[in-house]
Amino acid sequence: MQTIKGPALFLAQFIGADAPFDSWDSITRWAADCGYKGVQVPTNDPRILDLDRAAESQAYRDEFLGVARQNGVEVTELSTHLQGQLIAVHPAYDAGFDAFAPEALRGNPSARQAWAVDQVGKAIRVSGQLGLKAMATFSGALAWPYLYPWPQRAPGLVDAAFDTLAARWRPLLDLAENHGVDVCYEIHPGEDLHDGVTFEMFLDRVGGHARANMVYDPSHYVLQQLDYLQHIDIYHDRIRMFHVKDAEFRPNGRQGFYGGYQSWVDRAGRFRSLGDGQVDFKAIFSKLTQYDFDGWAVVEWECALKHPEDGAREGAKFVHDHIIRVTPHAFDDFAASAVDPAAINKALGL
């Protein structure tokens, strides 16, 4: 067994216009000051990581890693959540997701998709060049508007959606294989890969590709009422990344899973800062340790109530306190004896 690495922090929810959140140097110093040992880095903001420069310049990549290490943190993984979303967008969501692309590409879905594929490909190559083993992403979605089967779905609609999704991702998975990088899909509502069944549907269509793996985030499973502990038992060999995020689900006589179109603070299911929700993290850390998860425990802060800076500082300590330092020996070794074949045979009556 291996000790899970951490704590680390996903920076996406913290990047902003004001210091210390507006530059790579200052945000990494802030993260280290909060108690983090690593940071997971989004690739859509050139103030933090200029993906185009990183793809071309070894000097830039060296400087990027050097600043982080000088400030006391490691780069754990890169993220292409926003670009991955744009690899497959149903037309119903065109306007909403256009904001994820450069302004010049908005209103042009085919050009937006081509840009997204190029961006994800660059992030895969840069991940390999930085010595990173995994990259986080979203799958995108074509079938999501048809999640609930009313009106009845046309025969073959879901199959066609997943066939298309797999065809778009297969070349990127092959590229990831060439660069030694796992593509970790965050299993997430709004994506066609939103639970174990849909992940398996996709995996079948990419031939069980070794680089098609998961970001494990129990908060999304709480809100779906999915068994997040059994999920680890089923998929532990595909879980290559871990987002530590809490959530609570409190249905009542007025609303449940669908939330009644309410704001996050008024929904029956909502995300919470670590320790404020319902997720059993002691059991999760135990299971991941048992299955020899060798990645980072990455805090993804999202909370409808608490200030993000408080959530970040509390989250670092929370993860630190939950990481299990694995034992180098069995607890009953003190009673062990040397192997004695004759004694064994006698004990068995042989």
PDB file of C-alpha atoms in Angstrom, residues 15-258:
ATOM      1  CA  ILE A  15      -8.279  32.459  -9.697  1.00  0.00           C
ATOM      2  CA  GLY A  16      -9.450  36.061  -9.872  1.00  0.00           C
ATOM      3  CA  ALA A  17      -8.669  39.676 -10.603  1.00  0.00           C
ATOM      4  CA  ASP A  18      -7.153  40.552  -7.242  1.00  0.00           C
ATOM      5  CA  ALA A  19      -3.953  39.479  -5.475  1.00  0.00           C
ATOM      6  CA  PRO A  20      -2.992  36.872  -4.456  1.00  0.00           C
ATOM      7  CA  PHE A  21      -5.253  35.101  -6.957  1.00  0.00           C
ATOM      8  CA  ASP A  22      -4.161  36.876 -10.146  1.00  0.00           C
ATOM      9  CA  SER A  23      -0.730  35.370 -10.870  1.00  0.00           C
ATOM     10  CA  TRP A  24       1.048  32.012 -10.759  1.00  0.00           C
ATOM     11  CA  ASP A  25       3.642  33.244  -8.297  1.00  0.00           C
ATOM     12  CA  SER A  26       1.221  34.729  -5.785  1.00  0.00           C
ATOM     13  CA  ILE A  27      -1.463  32.037  -5.921  1.00  0.00           C
ATOM     14  CA  THR A  28       1.072  29.264  -5.318  1.00  0.00           C
ATOM     15  CA  ARG A  29       2.541  31.140  -2.364  1.00  0.00           C
ATOM     16  CA  TRP A  30      -0.967  31.596  -0.978  1.00  0.00           C
ATOM     17  CA  ALA A  31      -1.790  27.889  -1.444  1.00  0.00           C
ATOM     18  CA  ALA A  32       1.384  26.861   0.384  1.00  0.00           C
ATOM     19  CA  ASP A  33       0.571  29.296   3.189  1.00  0.00           C
ATOM     20  CA  CYS A  34      -2.833  27.603   3.540  1.00  0.00           C
ATOM     21  CA  GLY A  35      -1.053  24.312   4.137  1.00  0.00           C
ATOM     22  CA  TYR A  36      -1.167  22.719   0.681  1.00  0.00           C
ATOM     23  CA  LYS A  37       1.641  20.639  -0.752  1.00  0.00           C
ATOM     24  CA  GLY A  38       0.310  20.563  -4.309  1.00  0.00           C
ATOM     25  CA  VAL A  39      -1.940  22.411  -6.736  1.00  0.00           C
ATOM     26  CA  GLN A  40      -4.087  21.177  -9.612  1.00  0.00           C
ATOM     27  CA  VAL A  41      -3.957  23.724 -12.422  1.00  0.00           C
ATOM     28  CA  PRO A  42      -6.656  24.759 -14.909  1.00  0.00           C
ATOM     29  CA  THR A  43      -5.378  25.494 -18.412  1.00  0.00           C
ATOM     30  CA  ASN A  44      -7.836  28.170 -19.535  1.00  0.00           C
ATOM     31  CA  ASP A  45      -6.189  31.239 -17.934  1.00  0.00           C
ATOM     32  CA  PRO A  46      -2.783  32.320 -19.319  1.00  0.00           C
ATOM     33  CA  ARG A  47      -2.032  34.324 -16.172  1.00  0.00           C
ATOM     34  CA  ILE A  48      -1.678  30.996 -14.388  1.00  0.00           C
ATOM     35  CA  LEU A  49      -0.530  28.726 -17.219  1.00  0.00           C
ATOM     36  CA  ASP A  50      -0.143  29.856 -20.830  1.00  0.00           C
ATOM     37  CA  LEU A  51      -0.897  26.557 -22.527  1.00  0.00           C
ATOM     38  CA  ASP A  52       0.317  27.668 -25.957  1.00  0.00           C
ATOM     39  CA  ARG A  53       3.668  28.814 -24.558  1.00  0.00           C
ATOM     40  CA  ALA A  54       3.975  25.695 -22.449  1.00  0.00           C
ATOM     41  CA  ALA A  55       3.483  23.533 -25.526  1.00  0.00           C
ATOM     42  CA  GLU A  56       6.358  25.279 -27.322  1.00  0.00           C
ATOM     43  CA  SER A  57       8.917  26.296 -24.694  1.00  0.00           C
ATOM     44  CA  GLN A  58      10.943  24.073 -22.381  1.00  0.00           C
ATOM     45  CA  ALA A  59      12.216  27.215 -20.657  1.00  0.00           C
ATOM     46  CA  TYR A  60       8.656  28.287 -19.886  1.00  0.00           C
ATOM     47  CA  ARG A  61       7.788  24.843 -18.542  1.00  0.00           C
ATOM     48  CA  ASP A  62      10.888  24.841 -16.352  1.00  0.00           C
ATOM     49  CA  GLU A  63      10.030  28.291 -15.018  1.00  0.00           C
ATOM     50  CA  PHE A  64       6.434  27.217 -14.342  1.00  0.00           C
ATOM     51  CA  LEU A  65       7.525  24.231 -12.260  1.00  0.00           C
ATOM     52  CA  GLY A  66      10.350  26.175 -10.643  1.00  0.00           C
ATOM     53  CA  VAL A  67       8.095  28.941  -9.343  1.00  0.00           C
ATOM     54  CA  ALA A  68       5.745  26.396  -7.787  1.00  0.00           C
ATOM     55  CA  ARG A  69       8.531  24.463  -6.105  1.00  0.00           C
ATOM     56  CA  GLN A  70      10.209  27.622  -4.881  1.00  0.00           C
ATOM     57  CA  ASN A  71       6.909  28.623  -3.293  1.00  0.00           C
ATOM     58  CA  GLY A  72       6.483  25.235  -1.614  1.00  0.00           C
ATOM     59  CA  VAL A  73       4.009  23.301  -3.788  1.00  0.00           C
ATOM     60  CA  GLU A  74       4.110  20.649  -6.511  1.00  0.00           C
ATOM     61  CA  VAL A  75       1.989  20.697  -9.651  1.00  0.00           C
ATOM     62  CA  THR A  76      -0.222  17.620  -9.268  1.00  0.00           C
ATOM     63  CA  GLU A  77      -2.157  17.633 -12.568  1.00  0.00           C
ATOM     64  CA  LEU A  78      -3.470  19.936 -15.263  1.00  0.00           C
ATOM     65  CA  SER A  79      -7.193  20.373 -15.900  1.00  0.00           C
ATOM     66  CA  THR A  80      -9.093  20.815 -19.180  1.00  0.00           C
ATOM     67  CA  HIS A  81     -12.613  20.785 -17.772  1.00  0.00           C
ATOM     68  CA  LEU A  82     -13.822  23.740 -19.834  1.00  0.00           C
ATOM     69  CA  GLN A  83     -12.152  22.672 -23.073  1.00  0.00           C
ATOM     70  CA  GLY A  84     -13.244  19.060 -22.642  1.00  0.00           C
ATOM     71  CA  GLN A  85     -16.826  20.234 -22.263  1.00  0.00           C
ATOM     72  CA  LEU A  86     -16.612  21.787 -25.731  1.00  0.00           C
ATOM     73  CA  ILE A  87     -15.589  18.552 -27.445  1.00  0.00           C
ATOM     74  CA  ALA A  88     -19.272  17.580 -27.438  1.00  0.00           C
ATOM     75  CA  VAL A  89     -22.019  20.186 -26.977  1.00  0.00           C
ATOM     76  CA  HIS A  90     -25.688  19.611 -27.716  1.00  0.00           C
ATOM     77  CA  PRO A  91     -27.143  22.607 -29.613  1.00  0.00           C
ATOM     78  CA  ALA A  92     -29.465  23.333 -26.684  1.00  0.00           C
ATOM     79  CA  TYR A  93     -26.377  24.376 -24.713  1.00  0.00           C
ATOM     80  CA  ASP A  94     -24.523  26.276 -27.428  1.00  0.00           C
ATOM     81  CA  ALA A  95     -25.192  29.726 -25.987  1.00  0.00           C
ATOM     82  CA  GLY A  96     -24.291  28.737 -22.439  1.00  0.00           C
ATOM     83  CA  PHE A  97     -21.035  27.004 -23.322  1.00  0.00           C
ATOM     84  CA  ASP A  98     -19.892  29.566 -25.900  1.00  0.00           C
ATOM     85  CA  ALA A  99     -18.369  31.520 -23.019  1.00  0.00           C
ATOM     86  CA  PHE A 100     -15.816  28.722 -22.533  1.00  0.00           C
ATOM     87  CA  ALA A 101     -14.270  29.454 -25.968  1.00  0.00           C
ATOM     88  CA  PRO A 102     -12.370  32.472 -27.338  1.00  0.00           C
ATOM     89  CA  GLU A 103     -14.701  35.274 -28.380  1.00  0.00           C
ATOM     90  CA  ALA A 104     -13.823  34.898 -32.070  1.00  0.00           C
ATOM     91  CA  LEU A 105     -15.168  31.331 -32.081  1.00  0.00           C
ATOM     92  CA  ARG A 106     -18.492  32.011 -30.416  1.00  0.00           C
ATOM     93  CA  GLY A 107     -21.475  31.174 -32.566  1.00  0.00           C
ATOM     94  CA  ASN A 108     -19.372  28.722 -34.591  1.00  0.00           C
ATOM     95  CA  PRO A 109     -19.777  25.253 -33.010  1.00  0.00           C
ATOM     96  CA  SER A 110     -17.505  23.410 -35.458  1.00  0.00           C
ATOM     97  CA  ALA A 111     -14.642  25.888 -35.012  1.00  0.00           C
ATOM     98  CA  ARG A 112     -15.190  25.856 -31.241  1.00  0.00           C
ATOM     99  CA  GLN A 113     -14.980  22.060 -31.176  1.00  0.00           C
ATOM    100  CA  ALA A 114     -11.790  22.029 -33.279  1.00  0.00           C
ATOM    101  CA  TRP A 115     -10.231  24.546 -30.888  1.00  0.00           C
ATOM    102  CA  ALA A 116     -11.236  22.426 -27.889  1.00  0.00           C
ATOM    103  CA  VAL A 117      -9.682  19.289 -29.391  1.00  0.00           C
ATOM    104  CA  ASP A 118      -6.461  21.214 -30.046  1.00  0.00           C
ATOM    105  CA  GLN A 119      -6.425  22.583 -26.488  1.00  0.00           C
ATOM    106  CA  VAL A 120      -6.954  19.178 -24.885  1.00  0.00           C
ATOM    107  CA  GLY A 121      -4.247  17.712 -27.117  1.00  0.00           C
ATOM    108  CA  LYS A 122      -1.825  20.440 -26.051  1.00  0.00           C
ATOM    109  CA  ALA A 123      -2.642  19.848 -22.393  1.00  0.00           C
ATOM    110  CA  ILE A 124      -1.952  16.127 -22.823  1.00  0.00           C
ATOM    111  CA  ARG A 125       1.431  16.834 -24.423  1.00  0.00           C
ATOM    112  CA  VAL A 126       2.326  19.471 -21.830  1.00  0.00           C
ATOM    113  CA  SER A 127       1.309  17.111 -19.014  1.00  0.00           C
ATOM    114  CA  GLY A 128       3.754  14.544 -20.356  1.00  0.00           C
ATOM    115  CA  GLN A 129       6.480  17.153 -20.769  1.00  0.00           C
ATOM    116  CA  LEU A 130       5.957  18.298 -17.168  1.00  0.00           C
ATOM    117  CA  GLY A 131       6.280  14.720 -15.927  1.00  0.00           C
ATOM    118  CA  LEU A 132       2.633  14.516 -14.814  1.00  0.00           C
ATOM    119  CA  LYS A 133       0.823  11.178 -14.917  1.00  0.00           C
ATOM    120  CA  ALA A 134      -2.785  12.339 -15.301  1.00  0.00           C
ATOM    121  CA  MET A 135      -4.977  15.142 -16.651  1.00  0.00           C
ATOM    122  CA  ALA A 136      -8.496  16.036 -15.447  1.00  0.00           C
ATOM    123  CA  THR A 137     -11.291  16.826 -17.889  1.00  0.00           C
ATOM    124  CA  PHE A 138     -14.989  16.727 -18.694  1.00  0.00           C
ATOM    125  CA  SER A 139     -16.306  14.455 -21.426  1.00  0.00           C
ATOM    126  CA  GLY A 140     -18.809  16.849 -22.945  1.00  0.00           C
ATOM    127  CA  ALA A 141     -22.374  15.784 -23.660  1.00  0.00           C
ATOM    128  CA  LEU A 142     -24.670  15.090 -26.585  1.00  0.00           C
ATOM    129  CA  ALA A 143     -27.293  12.918 -24.849  1.00  0.00           C
ATOM    130  CA  TRP A 144     -27.693  14.950 -21.633  1.00  0.00           C
ATOM    131  CA  PRO A 145     -30.897  16.790 -22.721  1.00  0.00           C
ATOM    132  CA  TYR A 146     -32.524  13.369 -23.057  1.00  0.00           C
ATOM    133  CA  LEU A 147     -31.591  12.229 -19.537  1.00  0.00           C
ATOM    134  CA  TYR A 148     -35.210  11.694 -18.489  1.00  0.00           C
ATOM    135  CA  PRO A 149     -37.103   9.496 -20.976  1.00  0.00           C
ATOM    136  CA  TRP A 150     -40.059  11.796 -21.543  1.00  0.00           C
ATOM    137  CA  PRO A 151     -40.940  12.199 -24.292  1.00  0.00           C
ATOM    138  CA  GLN A 152     -39.720   8.773 -25.282  1.00  0.00           C
ATOM    139  CA  ARG A 153     -36.233   8.784 -26.711  1.00  0.00           C
ATOM    140  CA  ALA A 154     -35.919   7.848 -30.363  1.00  0.00           C
ATOM    141  CA  PRO A 155     -34.541   4.307 -30.765  1.00  0.00           C
ATOM    142  CA  GLY A 156     -30.783   4.447 -31.217  1.00  0.00           C
ATOM    143  CA  LEU A 157     -30.416   8.056 -30.003  1.00  0.00           C
ATOM    144  CA  VAL A 158     -28.278   7.249 -26.951  1.00  0.00           C
ATOM    145  CA  ASP A 159     -26.157   4.772 -28.902  1.00  0.00           C
ATOM    146  CA  ALA A 160     -25.488   7.361 -31.596  1.00  0.00           C
ATOM    147  CA  ALA A 161     -24.545   9.967 -28.990  1.00  0.00           C
ATOM    148  CA  PHE A 162     -22.057   7.669 -27.263  1.00  0.00           C
ATOM    149  CA  ASP A 163     -20.648   6.397 -30.567  1.00  0.00           C
ATOM    150  CA  THR A 164     -19.964  10.004 -31.568  1.00  0.00           C
ATOM    151  CA  LEU A 165     -18.499  10.929 -28.183  1.00  0.00           C
ATOM    152  CA  ALA A 166     -16.143   7.952 -28.310  1.00  0.00           C
ATOM    153  CA  ALA A 167     -15.068   8.731 -31.867  1.00  0.00           C
ATOM    154  CA  ARG A 168     -14.149  12.293 -30.852  1.00  0.00           C
ATOM    155  CA  TRP A 169     -12.159  11.198 -27.812  1.00  0.00           C
ATOM    156  CA  ARG A 170     -10.398   8.123 -29.205  1.00  0.00           C
ATOM    157  CA  PRO A 171      -7.605  10.053 -31.007  1.00  0.00           C
ATOM    158  CA  LEU A 172      -6.962  12.062 -27.825  1.00  0.00           C
ATOM    159  CA  LEU A 173      -6.776   8.891 -25.749  1.00  0.00           C
ATOM    160  CA  ASP A 174      -4.266   7.479 -28.231  1.00  0.00           C
ATOM    161  CA  LEU A 175      -2.265  10.704 -27.934  1.00  0.00           C
ATOM    162  CA  ALA A 176      -2.388  10.336 -24.148  1.00  0.00           C
ATOM    163  CA  GLU A 177      -1.025   6.805 -24.459  1.00  0.00           C
ATOM    164  CA  ASN A 178       1.893   8.148 -26.488  1.00  0.00           C
ATOM    165  CA  HIS A 179       2.692  10.668 -23.751  1.00  0.00           C
ATOM    166  CA  GLY A 180       2.105   8.423 -20.735  1.00  0.00           C
ATOM    167  CA  VAL A 181      -0.843  10.436 -19.410  1.00  0.00           C
ATOM    168  CA  ASP A 182      -4.160   9.165 -18.038  1.00  0.00           C
ATOM    169  CA  VAL A 183      -7.207  11.139 -19.202  1.00  0.00           C
ATOM    170  CA  CYS A 184      -9.378  11.334 -16.087  1.00  0.00           C
ATOM    171  CA  TYR A 185     -13.014  12.171 -16.750  1.00  0.00           C
ATOM    172  CA  GLU A 186     -14.800  13.831 -13.873  1.00  0.00           C
ATOM    173  CA  ILE A 187     -18.001  11.817 -13.524  1.00  0.00           C
ATOM    174  CA  HIS A 188     -20.378  14.744 -13.293  1.00  0.00           C
ATOM    175  CA  PRO A 189     -23.982  15.768 -13.997  1.00  0.00           C
ATOM    176  CA  GLY A 190     -24.168  17.711 -17.247  1.00  0.00           C
ATOM    177  CA  GLU A 191     -21.684  15.334 -18.857  1.00  0.00           C
ATOM    178  CA  ASP A 192     -22.627  12.206 -20.759  1.00  0.00           C
ATOM    179  CA  LEU A 193     -20.242  10.413 -18.380  1.00  0.00           C
ATOM    180  CA  HIS A 194     -22.206  11.131 -15.203  1.00  0.00           C
ATOM    181  CA  ASP A 195     -22.242   7.760 -13.395  1.00  0.00           C
ATOM    182  CA  GLY A 196     -20.707   4.298 -13.528  1.00  0.00           C
ATOM    183  CA  VAL A 197     -23.077   2.955 -16.184  1.00  0.00           C
ATOM    184  CA  THR A 198     -22.371   5.812 -18.608  1.00  0.00           C
ATOM    185  CA  PHE A 199     -18.633   5.508 -17.995  1.00  0.00           C
ATOM    186  CA  GLU A 200     -18.871   1.829 -18.909  1.00  0.00           C
ATOM    187  CA  MET A 201     -20.883   2.671 -22.047  1.00  0.00           C
ATOM    188  CA  PHE A 202     -18.104   5.017 -23.122  1.00  0.00           C
ATOM    189  CA  LEU A 203     -15.333   2.613 -22.125  1.00  0.00           C
ATOM    190  CA  ASP A 204     -16.864  -0.149 -24.246  1.00  0.00           C
ATOM    191  CA  ARG A 205     -16.845   2.155 -27.270  1.00  0.00           C
ATOM    192  CA  VAL A 206     -13.177   3.091 -26.872  1.00  0.00           C
ATOM    193  CA  GLY A 207     -12.176  -0.550 -26.585  1.00  0.00           C
ATOM    194  CA  GLY A 208     -11.441  -0.436 -22.865  1.00  0.00           C
ATOM    195  CA  HIS A 209      -8.701   2.101 -23.557  1.00  0.00           C
ATOM    196  CA  ALA A 210      -6.098   2.026 -20.781  1.00  0.00           C
ATOM    197  CA  ARG A 211      -5.920   5.827 -20.694  1.00  0.00           C
ATOM    198  CA  ALA A 212      -9.676   6.347 -20.177  1.00  0.00           C
ATOM    199  CA  ASN A 213      -9.980   6.786 -16.408  1.00  0.00           C
ATOM    200  CA  MET A 214     -11.876   8.655 -13.699  1.00  0.00           C
ATOM    201  CA  VAL A 215     -11.755  11.596 -11.357  1.00  0.00           C
ATOM    202  CA  TYR A 216     -13.452  10.318  -8.202  1.00  0.00           C
ATOM    203  CA  ASP A 217     -15.568  13.047  -6.563  1.00  0.00           C
ATOM    204  CA  PRO A 218     -18.044  11.755  -3.952  1.00  0.00           C
ATOM    205  CA  SER A 219     -20.015  15.004  -3.819  1.00  0.00           C
ATOM    206  CA  HIS A 220     -21.568  14.327  -7.222  1.00  0.00           C
ATOM    207  CA  TYR A 221     -22.567  10.856  -6.104  1.00  0.00           C
ATOM    208  CA  VAL A 222     -24.255  12.113  -2.927  1.00  0.00           C
ATOM    209  CA  LEU A 223     -26.427  14.415  -5.038  1.00  0.00           C
ATOM    210  CA  GLN A 224     -27.302  11.490  -7.344  1.00  0.00           C
ATOM    211  CA  GLN A 225     -27.903   9.155  -4.373  1.00  0.00           C
ATOM    212  CA  LEU A 226     -25.300   6.760  -5.775  1.00  0.00           C
ATOM    213  CA  ASP A 227     -23.337   4.487  -3.411  1.00  0.00           C
ATOM    214  CA  TYR A 228     -20.004   6.305  -3.446  1.00  0.00           C
ATOM    215  CA  LEU A 229     -18.199   3.670  -1.377  1.00  0.00           C
ATOM    216  CA  GLN A 230     -19.245   0.717  -3.516  1.00  0.00           C
ATOM    217  CA  HIS A 231     -18.255   2.833  -6.512  1.00  0.00           C
ATOM    218  CA  ILE A 232     -14.645   2.617  -5.305  1.00  0.00           C
ATOM    219  CA  ASP A 233     -14.940  -1.165  -4.981  1.00  0.00           C
ATOM    220  CA  ILE A 234     -16.182  -1.400  -8.582  1.00  0.00           C
ATOM    221  CA  TYR A 235     -13.934   1.139 -10.313  1.00  0.00           C
ATOM    222  CA  HIS A 236     -10.798   1.413  -8.156  1.00  0.00           C
ATOM    223  CA  ASP A 237      -8.596   0.258 -11.025  1.00  0.00           C
ATOM    224  CA  ARG A 238      -9.870   3.213 -13.115  1.00  0.00           C
ATOM    225  CA  ILE A 239      -9.780   5.868 -10.379  1.00  0.00           C
ATOM    226  CA  ARG A 240      -6.598   7.838 -11.031  1.00  0.00           C
ATOM    227  CA  MET A 241      -7.567  11.185  -9.510  1.00  0.00           C
ATOM    228  CA  PHE A 242      -9.427  12.232  -6.356  1.00  0.00           C
ATOM    229  CA  HIS A 243     -11.371  15.451  -5.754  1.00  0.00           C
ATOM    230  CA  VAL A 244     -12.096  15.880  -2.066  1.00  0.00           C
ATOM    231  CA  LYS A 245     -15.431  17.712  -2.030  1.00  0.00           C
ATOM    232  CA  ASP A 246     -18.314  17.500   0.422  1.00  0.00           C
ATOM    233  CA  ALA A 247     -22.061  17.675  -0.197  1.00  0.00           C
ATOM    234  CA  GLU A 248     -25.401  17.163   1.481  1.00  0.00           C
ATOM    235  CA  PHE A 249     -28.764  15.899   0.237  1.00  0.00           C
ATOM    236  CA  ARG A 250     -31.785  16.871   2.313  1.00  0.00           C
ATOM    237  CA  PRO A 251     -34.986  16.186   0.359  1.00  0.00           C
ATOM    238  CA  ASN A 252     -38.295  17.451   1.714  1.00  0.00           C
ATOM    239  CA  GLY A 253     -41.952  17.622   0.773  1.00  0.00           C
ATOM    240  CA  ARG A 254     -41.306  20.327  -1.814  1.00  0.00           C
ATOM    241  CA  GLN A 255     -38.175  19.211  -3.651  1.00  0.00           C
ATOM    242  CA  GLY A 256     -35.696  16.396  -4.102  1.00  0.00           C
ATOM    243  CA  PHE A 257     -32.997  15.430  -6.593  1.00  0.00           C
ATOM    244  CA  TYR A 258     -34.037  17.915  -9.303  1.00  0.00           C
TER     245      TYR A 258
END
